[in-house]
mmCIF file of C-alpha atoms in Angstrom:
data_model
loop_
_atom_site.group_PDB
_atom_site.id
_atom_site.type_symbol
_atom_site.label_atom_id
_atom_site.label_comp_id
_atom_site.label_asym_id
_atom_site.label_seq_id
_atom_site.Cartn_x
_atom_site.Cartn_y
_atom_site.Cartn_z
ATOM 1 C CA UNK A 117 44.285 -73.204 -10.125
ATOM 2 C CA UNK A 118 43.161 -73.115 -13.743
ATOM 3 C CA UNK A 119 46.567 -74.452 -14.799
ATOM 4 C CA UNK A 120 46.395 -77.475 -12.415
ATOM 5 C CA UNK A 121 42.847 -78.215 -13.594
ATOM 6 C CA UNK A 122 44.244 -78.148 -17.210
ATOM 7 C CA UNK A 123 47.131 -80.384 -16.259
ATOM 8 C CA UNK A 124 44.752 -82.900 -14.652
ATOM 9 C CA UNK A 125 42.261 -82.944 -17.685
ATOM 10 C CA UNK A 126 45.312 -83.345 -19.974
ATOM 11 C CA UNK A 127 46.527 -86.338 -17.773
ATOM 12 C CA UNK A 128 43.214 -88.094 -17.850
ATOM 13 C CA UNK A 129 43.003 -87.669 -21.722
ATOM 14 C CA UNK A 130 46.359 -89.252 -21.963
ATOM 15 C CA UNK A 131 45.287 -92.099 -19.898
ATOM 16 C CA UNK A 132 42.016 -92.486 -21.863
ATOM 17 C CA UNK A 133 44.077 -92.490 -25.182
ATOM 18 C CA UNK A 134 46.431 -95.110 -23.928
ATOM 19 C CA UNK A 135 43.529 -97.248 -22.733
ATOM 20 C CA UNK A 136 42.006 -96.950 -26.145
ATOM 21 C CA UNK A 137 45.319 -97.863 -27.782
ATOM 22 C CA UNK A 138 45.870 -100.851 -25.696
ATOM 23 C CA UNK A 139 42.256 -102.247 -25.988
ATOM 24 C CA UNK A 140 41.619 -101.465 -29.789
ATOM 25 C CA UNK A 141 41.216 -105.100 -30.532
ATOM 26 C CA UNK A 142 37.771 -106.419 -31.527
ATOM 27 C CA UNK A 143 35.932 -109.009 -29.671
ATOM 28 C CA UNK A 144 32.931 -111.169 -30.528
ATOM 29 C CA UNK A 145 29.691 -110.543 -28.580
ATOM 30 C CA UNK A 146 26.858 -113.170 -28.979
ATOM 31 C CA UNK A 147 23.397 -111.838 -28.230
ATOM 32 C CA UNK A 148 20.250 -113.648 -29.315
ATOM 33 C CA UNK A 149 21.999 -115.884 -31.773
ATOM 34 C CA UNK A 150 23.601 -112.909 -33.389
ATOM 35 C CA UNK A 151 27.244 -112.251 -33.419
ATOM 36 C CA UNK A 152 28.831 -108.614 -33.064
ATOM 37 C CA UNK A 153 32.254 -107.367 -33.467
ATOM 38 C CA UNK A 154 32.903 -104.621 -30.865
ATOM 39 C CA UNK A 155 36.032 -102.880 -29.815
ATOM 40 C CA UNK A 156 37.031 -104.147 -26.415
ATOM 41 C CA UNK A 157 37.483 -100.594 -25.048
ATOM 42 C CA UNK A 158 33.681 -99.874 -26.081
ATOM 43 C CA UNK A 159 32.598 -102.966 -24.194
ATOM 44 C CA UNK A 160 34.564 -102.109 -21.072
ATOM 45 C CA UNK A 161 33.090 -98.464 -21.095
ATOM 46 C CA UNK A 162 29.629 -99.769 -21.590
ATOM 47 C CA UNK A 163 29.971 -102.133 -18.638
ATOM 48 C CA UNK A 164 31.340 -99.433 -16.551
ATOM 49 C CA UNK A 165 28.469 -97.043 -17.571
ATOM 50 C CA UNK A 166 25.700 -99.658 -16.834
ATOM 51 C CA UNK A 167 27.517 -100.384 -13.425
ATOM 52 C CA UNK A 168 27.230 -96.697 -12.666
ATOM 53 C CA UNK A 169 23.912 -95.641 -14.211
ATOM 54 C CA UNK A 170 21.552 -98.579 -13.116
ATOM 55 C CA UNK A 171 22.415 -98.172 -9.468
ATOM 56 C CA UNK A 172 22.166 -94.392 -9.720
ATOM 57 C CA UNK A 173 18.741 -94.797 -11.239
ATOM 58 C CA UNK A 174 17.644 -97.123 -8.311
ATOM 59 C CA UNK A 175 18.933 -94.778 -5.689
ATOM 60 C CA UNK A 176 17.382 -91.793 -7.354
ATOM 61 C CA UNK A 177 13.931 -93.520 -7.384
ATOM 62 C CA UNK A 178 14.546 -94.633 -3.684
ATOM 63 C CA UNK A 179 15.491 -91.056 -2.679
ATOM 64 C CA UNK A 180 12.419 -89.724 -4.342
ATOM 65 C CA UNK A 181 10.210 -92.082 -2.337
ATOM 66 C CA UNK A 182 11.984 -91.194 0.846
ATOM 67 C CA UNK A 183 11.504 -87.536 0.307
ATOM 68 C CA UNK A 184 7.717 -88.089 -0.452
ATOM 69 C CA UNK A 185 7.414 -90.005 2.946
ATOM 70 C CA UNK A 186 9.528 -87.437 4.771
ATOM 71 C CA UNK A 187 7.341 -84.632 3.290
ATOM 72 C CA UNK A 188 4.187 -86.380 4.306
ATOM 73 C CA UNK A 189 5.432 -86.777 7.871
ATOM 74 C CA UNK A 190 6.683 -83.177 8.009
ATOM 75 C CA UNK A 191 3.318 -81.866 6.597
ATOM 76 C CA UNK A 192 1.459 -84.184 9.127
ATOM 77 C CA UNK A 193 3.438 -82.679 11.964
ATOM 78 C CA UNK A 194 2.944 -79.146 10.724
ATOM 79 C CA UNK A 195 -0.801 -79.594 10.596
ATOM 80 C CA UNK A 196 -0.740 -81.111 14.047
ATOM 81 C CA UNK A 197 1.321 -78.216 15.361
ATOM 82 C CA UNK A 198 -1.312 -75.755 13.731
ATOM 83 C CA UNK A 199 -4.247 -77.660 15.251
ATOM 84 C CA UNK A 200 -5.709 -79.312 12.223
ATOM 85 C CA UNK A 201 -6.344 -82.738 13.488
ATOM 86 C CA UNK A 202 -8.001 -84.335 10.520
ATOM 87 C CA UNK A 203 -5.458 -83.247 8.049
ATOM 88 C CA UNK A 204 -2.579 -84.326 10.267
ATOM 89 C CA UNK A 205 -4.475 -87.752 10.722
ATOM 90 C CA UNK A 206 -4.606 -88.201 6.898
ATOM 91 C CA UNK A 207 -0.948 -87.168 6.317
ATOM 92 C CA UNK A 208 0.455 -89.354 9.413
ATOM 93 C CA UNK A 209 -1.659 -92.378 8.291
ATOM 94 C CA UNK A 210 -0.080 -92.105 4.842
ATOM 95 C CA UNK A 211 3.338 -91.765 6.266
ATOM 96 C CA UNK A 212 2.556 -94.505 8.730
ATOM 97 C CA UNK A 213 2.331 -97.053 5.833
ATOM 98 C CA UNK A 214 6.096 -96.972 5.921
ATOM 99 C CA UNK A 215 7.237 -95.165 9.029
ATOM 100 C CA UNK A 216 6.327 -97.126 12.439
ATOM 101 C CA UNK A 217 6.776 -93.850 14.641
ATOM 102 C CA UNK A 218 4.209 -92.054 12.398
ATOM 103 C CA UNK A 219 1.531 -94.864 13.318
ATOM 104 C CA UNK A 220 2.149 -94.203 16.925
ATOM 105 C CA UNK A 221 1.685 -90.567 16.416
ATOM 106 C CA UNK A 222 -1.486 -91.094 14.368
ATOM 107 C CA UNK A 223 -2.832 -93.215 17.131
ATOM 108 C CA UNK A 224 -2.601 -90.104 19.585
ATOM 109 C CA UNK A 225 -4.270 -87.791 16.868
ATOM 110 C CA UNK A 226 -7.185 -90.314 16.466
ATOM 111 C CA UNK A 227 -7.549 -90.464 20.197
ATOM 112 C CA UNK A 228 -7.669 -86.577 20.488
ATOM 113 C CA UNK A 229 -10.632 -86.632 17.997
ATOM 114 C CA UNK A 230 -12.361 -89.500 20.027
ATOM 115 C CA UNK A 231 -12.118 -91.997 17.115
ATOM 116 C CA UNK A 232 -11.646 -95.204 19.428
ATOM 117 C CA UNK A 233 -12.771 -97.617 16.807
ATOM 118 C CA UNK A 234 -10.260 -96.402 14.291
ATOM 119 C CA UNK A 235 -7.553 -96.590 16.848
ATOM 120 C CA UNK A 236 -8.367 -100.282 17.536
ATOM 121 C CA UNK A 237 -8.140 -101.027 13.907
ATOM 122 C CA UNK A 238 -4.584 -99.859 13.870
ATOM 123 C CA UNK A 239 -2.064 -102.756 13.285
ATOM 124 C CA UNK A 240 0.395 -104.362 15.774
ATOM 125 C CA UNK A 241 3.238 -101.780 15.067
ATOM 126 C CA UNK A 242 1.093 -99.178 16.964
ATOM 127 C CA UNK A 243 0.090 -101.617 19.759
ATOM 128 C CA UNK A 244 1.996 -100.029 22.612
ATOM 129 C CA UNK A 245 0.477 -96.660 21.976
ATOM 130 C CA UNK A 246 -3.112 -98.242 21.518
ATOM 131 C CA UNK A 247 -2.503 -100.103 24.778
ATOM 132 C CA UNK A 248 -1.808 -96.754 26.621
ATOM 133 C CA UNK A 249 -5.001 -95.368 25.168
ATOM 134 C CA UNK A 250 -7.047 -98.439 26.260
ATOM 135 C CA UNK A 251 -5.792 -97.980 29.748
ATOM 136 C CA UNK A 252 -6.922 -94.394 29.841
ATOM 137 C CA UNK A 253 -10.387 -95.606 28.638
ATOM 138 C CA UNK A 254 -10.429 -98.238 31.504
ATOM 139 C CA UNK A 255 -10.308 -101.124 28.859
ATOM 140 C CA UNK A 256 -7.693 -103.152 30.875
ATOM 141 C CA UNK A 257 -7.997 -106.454 29.068
ATOM 142 C CA UNK A 258 -7.797 -104.707 25.685
ATOM 143 C CA UNK A 259 -4.725 -102.929 26.867
ATOM 144 C CA UNK A 260 -3.079 -106.083 28.099
ATOM 145 C CA UNK A 261 -3.492 -107.724 24.742
ATOM 146 C CA UNK A 262 -2.105 -104.816 22.892
ATOM 147 C CA UNK A 263 0.947 -104.557 24.985
ATOM 148 C CA UNK A 264 1.337 -108.335 24.632
ATOM 149 C CA UNK A 265 1.209 -108.023 20.815
ATOM 150 C CA UNK A 266 3.940 -105.239 20.985
ATOM 151 C CA UNK A 267 6.174 -107.340 22.996
ATOM 152 C CA UNK A 268 5.629 -110.289 20.595
ATOM 153 C CA UNK A 269 7.152 -108.037 17.915
ATOM 154 C CA UNK A 270 9.800 -106.487 20.013
ATOM 155 C CA UNK A 271 10.502 -108.114 23.438
ATOM 156 C CA UNK A 272 12.582 -105.008 24.526
ATOM 157 C CA UNK A 273 9.891 -102.504 23.695
ATOM 158 C CA UNK A 274 10.164 -100.417 26.927
ATOM 159 C CA UNK A 275 6.930 -98.630 26.394
ATOM 160 C CA UNK A 276 5.016 -101.982 26.157
ATOM 161 C CA UNK A 277 6.942 -103.434 29.064
ATOM 162 C CA UNK A 278 5.875 -100.293 31.343
ATOM 163 C CA UNK A 279 2.354 -100.672 30.119
ATOM 164 C CA UNK A 280 1.987 -104.330 30.901
ATOM 165 C CA UNK A 281 3.390 -103.573 34.397
ATOM 166 C CA UNK A 282 0.757 -100.830 34.723
ATOM 167 C CA UNK A 283 -1.950 -103.344 33.739
ATOM 168 C CA UNK A 284 -0.965 -105.795 36.345
ATOM 169 C CA UNK A 285 -0.795 -103.111 39.042
ATOM 170 C CA UNK A 286 -4.255 -101.910 38.067
ATOM 171 C CA UNK A 287 -5.395 -105.555 38.366
ATOM 172 C CA UNK A 288 -3.665 -105.644 41.684
ATOM 173 C CA UNK A 289 -1.598 -108.556 40.443
ATOM 174 C CA UNK A 290 1.503 -107.182 42.180
ATOM 175 C CA UNK A 291 3.691 -110.259 41.520
ATOM 176 C CA UNK A 292 3.311 -110.132 37.794
ATOM 177 C CA UNK A 293 3.875 -106.236 38.040
ATOM 178 C CA UNK A 294 7.138 -106.966 39.852
ATOM 179 C CA UNK A 295 8.385 -109.416 37.080
ATOM 180 C CA UNK A 296 7.731 -106.539 34.496
ATOM 181 C CA UNK A 297 9.295 -104.136 36.620
ATOM 182 C CA UNK A 298 12.489 -106.177 36.887
ATOM 183 C CA UNK A 299 12.778 -106.105 32.986
ATOM 184 C CA UNK A 300 12.104 -102.426 32.913
ATOM 185 C CA UNK A 301 14.878 -101.712 35.367
ATOM 186 C CA UNK A 302 17.362 -103.678 33.343
ATOM 187 C CA UNK A 303 16.508 -102.021 30.038
ATOM 188 C CA UNK A 304 15.632 -98.301 31.103
ATOM 189 C CA UNK A 305 18.200 -95.549 30.462
ATOM 190 C CA UNK A 306 20.496 -94.108 33.077
ATOM 191 C CA UNK A 307 18.565 -91.013 33.644
ATOM 192 C CA UNK A 308 15.422 -92.840 35.065
ATOM 193 C CA UNK A 309 17.274 -95.693 36.845
ATOM 194 C CA UNK A 310 16.749 -94.074 40.234
ATOM 195 C CA UNK A 311 13.145 -93.616 39.777
ATOM 196 C CA UNK A 312 12.409 -97.064 38.399
ATOM 197 C CA UNK A 313 14.294 -98.405 41.443
ATOM 198 C CA UNK A 314 11.720 -96.547 43.806
ATOM 199 C CA UNK A 315 8.879 -97.981 41.801
ATOM 200 C CA UNK A 316 10.328 -101.590 42.108
ATOM 201 C CA UNK A 317 10.836 -101.216 45.819
ATOM 202 C CA UNK A 318 7.172 -100.032 46.356
ATOM 203 C CA UNK A 319 5.914 -102.869 44.127
ATOM 204 C CA UNK A 320 8.020 -105.221 46.374
ATOM 205 C CA UNK A 321 6.536 -103.710 49.348
ATOM 206 C CA UNK A 322 2.929 -104.414 47.907
ATOM 207 C CA UNK A 323 3.865 -107.994 47.227
ATOM 208 C CA UNK A 324 5.169 -108.270 50.800
ATOM 209 C CA UNK A 325 1.738 -107.112 51.982
ATOM 210 C CA UNK A 326 0.321 -110.071 50.131
ATOM 211 C CA UNK A 327 2.680 -112.597 50.801
ATOM 212 C CA UNK A 328 4.578 -111.616 53.944
ATOM 213 C CA UNK A 329 7.975 -112.524 52.750
ATOM 214 C CA UNK A 330 10.597 -111.052 54.957
ATOM 215 C CA UNK A 331 13.276 -110.873 52.199
ATOM 216 C CA UNK A 332 11.041 -108.990 49.951
ATOM 217 C CA UNK A 333 10.496 -105.962 52.258
ATOM 218 C CA UNK A 334 14.351 -106.116 53.251
ATOM 219 C CA UNK A 335 15.325 -105.992 49.664
ATOM 220 C CA UNK A 336 12.830 -103.166 48.984
ATOM 221 C CA UNK A 337 14.213 -101.116 51.833
ATOM 222 C CA UNK A 338 17.799 -101.528 50.685
ATOM 223 C CA UNK A 339 16.861 -100.607 47.133
ATOM 224 C CA UNK A 340 15.037 -97.297 47.877
ATOM 225 C CA UNK A 341 13.668 -95.500 51.080
ATOM 226 C CA UNK A 342 10.390 -93.871 49.866
ATOM 227 C CA UNK A 343 7.935 -93.004 52.764
ATOM 228 C CA UNK A 344 5.861 -96.056 51.722
ATOM 229 C CA UNK A 345 8.543 -98.507 51.992
ATOM 230 C CA UNK A 346 10.024 -97.139 55.267
ATOM 231 C CA UNK A 347 6.512 -97.448 56.817
ATOM 232 C CA UNK A 348 5.948 -101.076 55.541
ATOM 233 C CA UNK A 349 9.506 -101.976 56.843
ATOM 234 C CA UNK A 350 8.735 -100.386 60.232
ATOM 235 C CA UNK A 351 5.468 -102.379 60.480
ATOM 236 C CA UNK A 352 7.500 -105.572 59.489
ATOM 237 C CA UNK A 353 10.046 -104.874 62.139
ATOM 238 C CA UNK A 354 7.342 -104.203 64.840
ATOM 239 C CA UNK A 355 5.486 -107.420 63.938
ATOM 240 C CA UNK A 356 8.677 -109.357 64.807
ATOM 241 C CA UNK A 357 9.283 -107.141 68.025
ATOM 242 C CA UNK A 358 12.371 -105.794 66.575
ATOM 243 C CA UNK A 359 11.693 -102.429 68.328
ATOM 244 C CA UNK A 360 15.310 -101.091 68.364
ATOM 245 C CA UNK A 361 15.628 -101.747 64.570
ATOM 246 C CA UNK A 362 12.174 -100.095 64.003
ATOM 247 C CA UNK A 363 13.277 -97.056 66.165
ATOM 248 C CA UNK A 364 16.403 -96.566 63.975
ATOM 249 C CA UNK A 365 14.292 -96.662 60.895
ATOM 250 C CA UNK A 366 11.816 -94.125 62.533
ATOM 251 C CA UNK A 367 14.846 -91.826 63.229
ATOM 252 C CA UNK A 368 15.888 -92.063 59.621
ATOM 253 C CA UNK A 369 12.400 -91.137 58.492
ATOM 254 C CA UNK A 370 12.828 -87.977 60.582
ATOM 255 C CA UNK A 371 16.200 -87.144 59.032
ATOM 256 C CA UNK A 372 14.531 -87.506 55.558
ATOM 257 C CA UNK A 373 11.336 -85.529 56.426
ATOM 258 C CA UNK A 374 9.141 -88.448 56.135
ATOM 259 C CA UNK A 375 7.489 -88.528 59.331
ATOM 260 C CA UNK A 376 4.188 -87.215 58.462
ATOM 261 C CA UNK A 377 3.843 -89.543 55.543
ATOM 262 C CA UNK A 378 5.167 -92.710 57.645
ATOM 263 C CA UNK A 379 2.624 -91.851 60.393
ATOM 264 C CA UNK A 380 -0.343 -91.883 58.211
ATOM 265 C CA UNK A 381 0.743 -95.118 56.589
ATOM 266 C CA UNK A 382 1.193 -96.727 60.066
ATOM 267 C CA UNK A 383 -2.307 -95.859 61.024
ATOM 268 C CA UNK A 384 -3.332 -98.851 59.270
ATOM 269 C CA UNK A 385 -1.578 -101.011 61.816
ATOM 270 C CA UNK A 386 -3.065 -100.302 65.301
ATOM 271 C CA UNK A 387 -0.754 -102.911 67.108
ATOM 272 C CA UNK A 388 2.440 -101.581 65.456
ATOM 273 C CA UNK A 389 1.380 -98.023 66.117
ATOM 274 C CA UNK A 390 0.912 -98.801 69.810
ATOM 275 C CA UNK A 391 4.465 -100.433 70.029
ATOM 276 C CA UNK A 392 5.892 -97.452 68.437
ATOM 277 C CA UNK A 393 3.892 -94.739 70.661
ATOM 278 C CA UNK A 394 6.705 -93.986 72.963
ATOM 279 C CA UNK A 395 9.174 -93.208 70.259
ATOM 280 C CA UNK A 396 6.634 -91.105 68.411
ATOM 281 C CA UNK A 397 5.987 -89.030 71.450
ATOM 282 C CA UNK A 398 9.515 -88.151 71.938
ATOM 283 C CA UNK A 399 9.402 -86.289 68.562
ATOM 284 C CA UNK A 400 5.782 -84.865 69.312
ATOM 285 C CA UNK A 401 6.945 -81.305 69.029
ATOM 286 C CA UNK A 402 8.181 -82.026 65.307
ATOM 287 C CA UNK A 403 5.003 -83.801 64.258
ATOM 288 C CA UNK A 404 2.034 -81.806 62.861
ATOM 289 C CA UNK A 405 -0.630 -81.662 65.695
ATOM 290 C CA UNK A 406 -3.400 -82.872 63.408
ATOM 291 C CA UNK A 407 -1.422 -85.894 62.453
ATOM 292 C CA UNK A 408 -0.634 -86.532 66.073
ATOM 293 C CA UNK A 409 -4.093 -86.324 67.003
ATOM 294 C CA UNK A 410 -5.201 -88.890 64.318
ATOM 295 C CA UNK A 411 -2.623 -91.270 65.944
ATOM 296 C CA UNK A 412 -4.076 -90.591 69.366
ATOM 297 C CA UNK A 413 -7.714 -91.200 68.028
ATOM 298 C CA UNK A 414 -6.736 -94.312 66.305
ATOM 299 C CA UNK A 415 -5.295 -95.671 69.678
ATOM 300 C CA UNK A 416 -8.358 -94.380 71.489
ATOM 301 C CA UNK A 417 -6.226 -92.034 73.687
ATOM 302 C CA UNK A 418 -8.838 -89.309 73.624
ATOM 303 C CA UNK A 419 -7.266 -87.357 76.562
ATOM 304 C CA UNK A 420 -3.947 -86.954 74.753
ATOM 305 C CA UNK A 421 -5.810 -85.821 71.596
ATOM 306 C CA UNK A 422 -7.961 -83.439 73.648
ATOM 307 C CA UNK A 423 -4.738 -81.667 74.856
ATOM 308 C CA UNK A 424 -4.243 -80.900 71.089
ATOM 309 C CA UNK A 425 -7.589 -79.338 70.536
ATOM 310 C CA UNK A 426 -6.678 -75.713 70.410
ATOM 311 C CA UNK A 427 -4.121 -76.527 67.557
ATOM 312 C CA UNK A 428 -6.453 -78.509 65.337
ATOM 313 C CA UNK A 429 -8.095 -77.453 62.206
ATOM 314 C CA UNK A 430 -11.779 -77.849 61.978
ATOM 315 C CA UNK A 431 -12.089 -81.281 60.473
ATOM 316 C CA UNK A 432 -9.729 -82.935 62.983
ATOM 317 C CA UNK A 433 -11.409 -81.115 65.693
ATOM 318 C CA UNK A 434 -14.880 -82.521 64.568
ATOM 319 C CA UNK A 435 -13.091 -86.046 64.230
ATOM 320 C CA UNK A 436 -12.013 -85.553 67.885
ATOM 321 C CA UNK A 437 -15.493 -84.621 69.106
ATOM 322 C CA UNK A 438 -17.326 -87.494 67.102
ATOM 323 C CA UNK A 439 -14.780 -89.970 68.333
ATOM 324 C CA UNK A 440 -15.498 -89.225 71.979
ATOM 325 C CA UNK A 441 -19.386 -89.629 71.602
ATOM 326 C CA UNK A 442 -21.301 -92.845 71.753
ATOM 327 C CA UNK A 443 -24.328 -91.522 70.069
ATOM 328 C CA UNK A 444 -25.105 -93.232 66.749
ATOM 329 C CA UNK A 445 -25.481 -89.929 64.868
ATOM 330 C CA UNK A 446 -21.927 -89.029 65.962
ATOM 331 C CA UNK A 447 -20.512 -92.282 64.976
ATOM 332 C CA UNK A 448 -22.049 -91.913 61.530
ATOM 333 C CA UNK A 449 -20.525 -88.440 61.484
ATOM 334 C CA UNK A 450 -17.150 -89.930 62.428
ATOM 335 C CA UNK A 451 -17.122 -92.450 59.595
ATOM 336 C CA UNK A 452 -18.211 -89.842 57.113
ATOM 337 C CA UNK A 453 -15.575 -87.462 58.119
ATOM 338 C CA UNK A 454 -12.862 -90.210 57.807
ATOM 339 C CA UNK A 455 -14.003 -90.942 54.439
ATOM 340 C CA UNK A 456 -14.106 -87.190 53.305
ATOM 341 C CA UNK A 457 -10.595 -86.467 54.642
ATOM 342 C CA UNK A 458 -8.927 -88.379 52.117
ATOM 343 C CA UNK A 459 -5.236 -87.506 53.332
ATOM 344 C CA UNK A 460 -3.566 -88.644 49.932
ATOM 345 C CA UNK A 461 -3.957 -86.882 46.699
ATOM 346 C CA UNK A 462 -2.567 -87.344 43.298
ATOM 347 C CA UNK A 463 -1.093 -84.468 41.176
ATOM 348 C CA UNK A 464 -4.099 -85.212 38.797
ATOM 349 C CA UNK A 465 -6.532 -84.344 41.679
ATOM 350 C CA UNK A 466 -7.606 -87.912 42.482
ATOM 351 C CA UNK A 467 -8.006 -88.428 46.308
ATOM 352 C CA UNK A 468 -7.382 -91.569 48.408
ATOM 353 C CA UNK A 469 -7.859 -92.645 51.838
ATOM 354 C CA UNK A 470 -4.904 -95.008 51.778
ATOM 355 C CA UNK A 471 -1.626 -94.786 49.735
ATOM 356 C CA UNK A 472 -1.344 -96.320 46.243
ATOM 357 C CA UNK A 473 1.880 -96.445 44.210
ATOM 358 C CA UNK A 474 -0.039 -96.011 40.969
ATOM 359 C CA UNK A 475 -2.870 -93.478 40.475
ATOM 360 C CA UNK A 476 -5.877 -95.301 38.936
ATOM 361 C CA UNK A 477 -7.088 -92.100 37.319
ATOM 362 C CA UNK A 478 -3.989 -90.757 35.508
ATOM 363 C CA UNK A 479 -2.077 -93.914 35.430
ATOM 364 C CA UNK A 480 1.244 -92.349 36.857
ATOM 365 C CA UNK A 481 3.476 -93.744 39.355
ATOM 366 C CA UNK A 482 4.846 -91.824 42.452
ATOM 367 C CA UNK A 483 2.320 -88.965 42.270
ATOM 368 C CA UNK A 484 0.101 -89.880 45.076
ATOM 369 C CA UNK A 485 1.399 -88.045 48.152
ATOM 370 C CA UNK A 486 0.221 -86.992 51.553
ATOM 371 C CA UNK A 487 -1.704 -83.722 51.290
ATOM 372 C CA UNK A 488 -0.091 -81.036 53.391
ATOM 373 C CA UNK A 489 -3.317 -79.013 53.963
ATOM 374 C CA UNK A 490 -6.229 -81.439 54.594
ATOM 375 C CA UNK A 491 -9.642 -80.239 54.566
ATOM 376 C CA UNK A 492 -12.898 -82.199 54.779
ATOM 377 C CA UNK A 493 -14.835 -82.277 51.548
ATOM 378 C CA UNK A 494 -12.059 -80.651 49.330
ATOM 379 C CA UNK A 495 -12.776 -81.144 45.810
#
């Protein structure tokens, strides 16, 4: 190996000597009205040297600056991991002058410290994160402005698009929420496509409830078969006296295990529930007696509900007794019990009397579900 190196060095030396021999002539160089006679090979070597060293100095300085920013970001993350919020805030804001992702993280650190005013002073590059924080604080208009700012800078900012969709859903402007969800579904990654389809279907169902457009609920049902979408589609079919098709969808709900959820959704439509009652009763043994009793109470079929009395848990038995009484006190108790039951609950603990695709407390989609063990006054 040493012999090979020696041969290579010798060859380079020979090439260099030949270069000097062939470029030994002097050339005149004019600089500030002065004339210099310089060997050509020296001029060429100087040009090569400058061409090499000047970029090297630039990139060395650039590397030093990047290393400083990187270490600032690394130290900020380390302090955050160790639980030192104020330290991580200072370091992340310093790194955030040059790194957009650091500004996003700095906003979260400020929020953990309760510094809402400082968060609002962050510039547009952290707008999507600030918008999410504003939603949590119940400042819907401010959140809308922040998400709009983020989209003005980057129209494909998925976080901002989802945030704006959430804002419109909280405002119950389901038409605009659907417009945003269409874009989200186009841009989202493959791993969450199925979930975003379900969200779109449920938003379409909400728009249908507002506008009553037949094509909307049919497209929603074709897109995703969540319990809510199935129940709204059944209601749509029953409203058009398409009982045979409604029965097929009901059978499908049973095969998917949605029967309890769908029945609770259908209780908001007394007329449709009446049309479907015969079909429901054919599957009575597969339906929770508490849910079935609520169907009977909703339709004033108290004798049928009475037959289930021994199988009911206490709150539903109390509902049954109160619903059969004509006393004003019992009627008051009936309404109070209905409000206390809250059959739908989010994973965050927020309870609802009726289903909502988006929880207004934790701002999460698809987390509001039918509670399997219903108890009046449950915290």
